[in-house]
Short mmCIF file of C-alpha atoms in Angstrom, two decimals:
data_model
loop_
_atom_site.label_atom_id
_atom_site.label_comp_id
_atom_site.label_asym_id
_atom_site.label_seq_id
_atom_site.Cartn_x
_atom_site.Cartn_y
_atom_site.Cartn_z
CA MET A 1 0.00 0.00 0.00
CA SER A 2 1.38 3.38 -0.94
CA ILE A 3 2.14 6.13 1.55
CA MET A 4 -0.58 8.28 -0.04
CA ALA A 5 -3.20 5.54 0.42
CA LYS A 6 -2.18 5.07 4.08
CA ALA A 7 -2.44 8.82 4.66
CA LEU A 8 -5.93 8.97 3.14
CA ILE A 9 -7.14 6.02 5.24
CA GLY A 10 -5.68 7.62 8.39
CA ALA A 11 -7.29 10.98 7.61
CA ALA A 12 -10.66 9.31 7.00
CA GLY A 13 -10.41 7.45 10.31
CA LEU A 14 -9.52 10.63 12.15
CA GLY A 15 -12.52 12.36 10.58
CA LEU A 16 -14.80 9.64 11.96
CA LEU A 17 -13.39 10.19 15.44
CA ILE A 18 -13.74 13.98 15.31
CA ALA A 19 -17.23 14.16 13.76
CA PRO A 20 -19.15 13.09 16.90
CA MET A 21 -17.29 15.65 19.02
CA ALA A 22 -18.07 18.46 16.60
CA SER A 23 -21.80 17.83 16.97
CA ALA A 24 -21.67 18.10 20.78
CA SER A 25 -23.57 21.05 22.23
CA ILE A 26 -21.58 24.13 23.22
CA GLU A 27 -24.56 25.77 24.88
CA ALA A 28 -26.01 25.33 28.32
CA LYS A 29 -29.60 24.21 27.79
CA GLY A 30 -32.16 26.19 29.76
CA THR A 31 -32.57 29.78 30.92
CA PHE A 32 -30.47 31.85 33.32
CA VAL A 33 -32.18 34.84 34.99
CA TYR A 34 -30.75 37.65 37.13
CA GLY A 35 -32.97 40.72 37.36
CA GLU A 36 -33.46 42.15 33.87
CA THR A 37 -30.82 39.77 32.47
CA VAL A 38 -32.24 36.69 30.77
CA TYR A 39 -29.98 34.31 28.86
CA PRO A 40 -31.74 31.42 27.09
CA ASP A 41 -29.31 28.60 26.20
CA PRO A 42 -26.18 30.65 27.05
CA ASP A 43 -22.82 29.77 25.48
CA ASN A 44 -20.63 27.47 27.54
CA GLY A 45 -17.33 29.04 28.65
CA LYS A 46 -18.10 32.57 27.40
CA CYS A 47 -18.11 35.46 29.88
CA LEU A 48 -21.44 37.32 29.76
CA GLY A 49 -22.40 40.63 31.38
CA LEU A 50 -25.19 40.86 33.96
CA PHE A 51 -27.57 43.76 34.43
CA SER A 52 -29.87 44.25 37.40
CA SER A 53 -31.07 47.43 39.04
CA SER A 54 -32.42 45.83 42.20
CA SER A 55 -32.58 42.05 42.00
CA THR A 56 -30.68 39.89 44.45
CA LEU A 57 -31.95 36.56 43.11
CA VAL A 58 -30.26 34.28 40.57
CA ASP A 59 -32.16 31.47 38.87
CA ASN A 60 -29.85 29.10 37.02
CA GLY A 61 -32.38 27.07 35.05
CA THR A 62 -29.64 25.65 32.82
CA ASP A 63 -28.01 22.22 32.77
CA ALA A 64 -24.56 23.79 33.43
CA THR A 65 -22.88 25.29 36.48
CA ALA A 66 -23.11 29.10 36.52
CA HIS A 67 -20.07 30.97 37.87
CA VAL A 68 -21.26 34.44 38.91
CA PHE A 69 -18.79 37.26 39.55
CA THR A 70 -18.90 40.58 41.38
CA GLY A 71 -16.66 42.16 38.72
CA ARG A 72 -16.99 42.76 35.00
CA ASN A 73 -15.33 40.37 32.54
CA CYS A 74 -15.57 37.47 35.02
CA THR A 75 -13.32 39.03 37.65
CA GLY A 76 -13.74 39.62 41.36
CA THR A 77 -15.39 37.30 43.85
CA VAL A 78 -16.88 34.21 42.25
CA THR A 79 -19.72 32.00 43.45
CA THR A 80 -21.00 28.89 41.72
CA ILE A 81 -24.67 28.10 41.21
CA PRO A 82 -25.32 24.44 40.35
CA PRO A 83 -27.47 23.39 37.40
CA HIS A 84 -31.14 24.19 38.09
CA GLY A 85 -30.06 25.98 41.27
CA HIS A 86 -30.87 29.33 42.84
CA GLY A 87 -28.95 31.96 44.74
CA ASN A 88 -29.66 35.10 46.73
CA PHE A 89 -27.05 37.87 46.87
CA PRO A 90 -28.46 40.72 48.99
CA GLN A 91 -24.99 42.07 49.89
CA GLN A 92 -23.41 41.83 46.43
CA LYS A 93 -24.11 43.14 42.96
CA LEU A 94 -23.26 40.57 40.31
CA LEU A 95 -21.76 41.86 37.06
CA SER A 96 -20.79 38.81 34.99
CA VAL A 97 -21.28 35.06 34.56
CA TYR A 98 -19.94 32.10 32.62
CA PHE A 99 -21.17 28.53 32.35
CA SER A 100 -19.30 25.23 32.47
CA PHE A 101 -20.17 21.57 32.32
#
C-alpha cells in the first residue's frame, strides 16, 4: 500500500473520530435569569455581562454550572450556582457570569 493511500485512510479514520465531538452542544440548555438579564441557552465558557437594578436573586435554570462574579469580565469574587439551582445575593451586585459543564 502506498504512503498516499495510508495517509488517506488515516485521515478518513480521524474524521470519523472527530465528527461526533463536533456535533456536541456548546450551549447550556435552559434559561439563566438575574434581574433584567435573561440568557436562554447561554454559550458554555463565554463570559457574559449581567444587568440588574435591584434584584438579588439568581435562577440558574440551565443544565450547566453558573459561575457568577462581582466584577466585569468574570473578575472579582466568584460564586457557583449548580445546574437548576438558585442563589440570593443581597450584599453583592453581580456583574458577569460564565457557564461550564
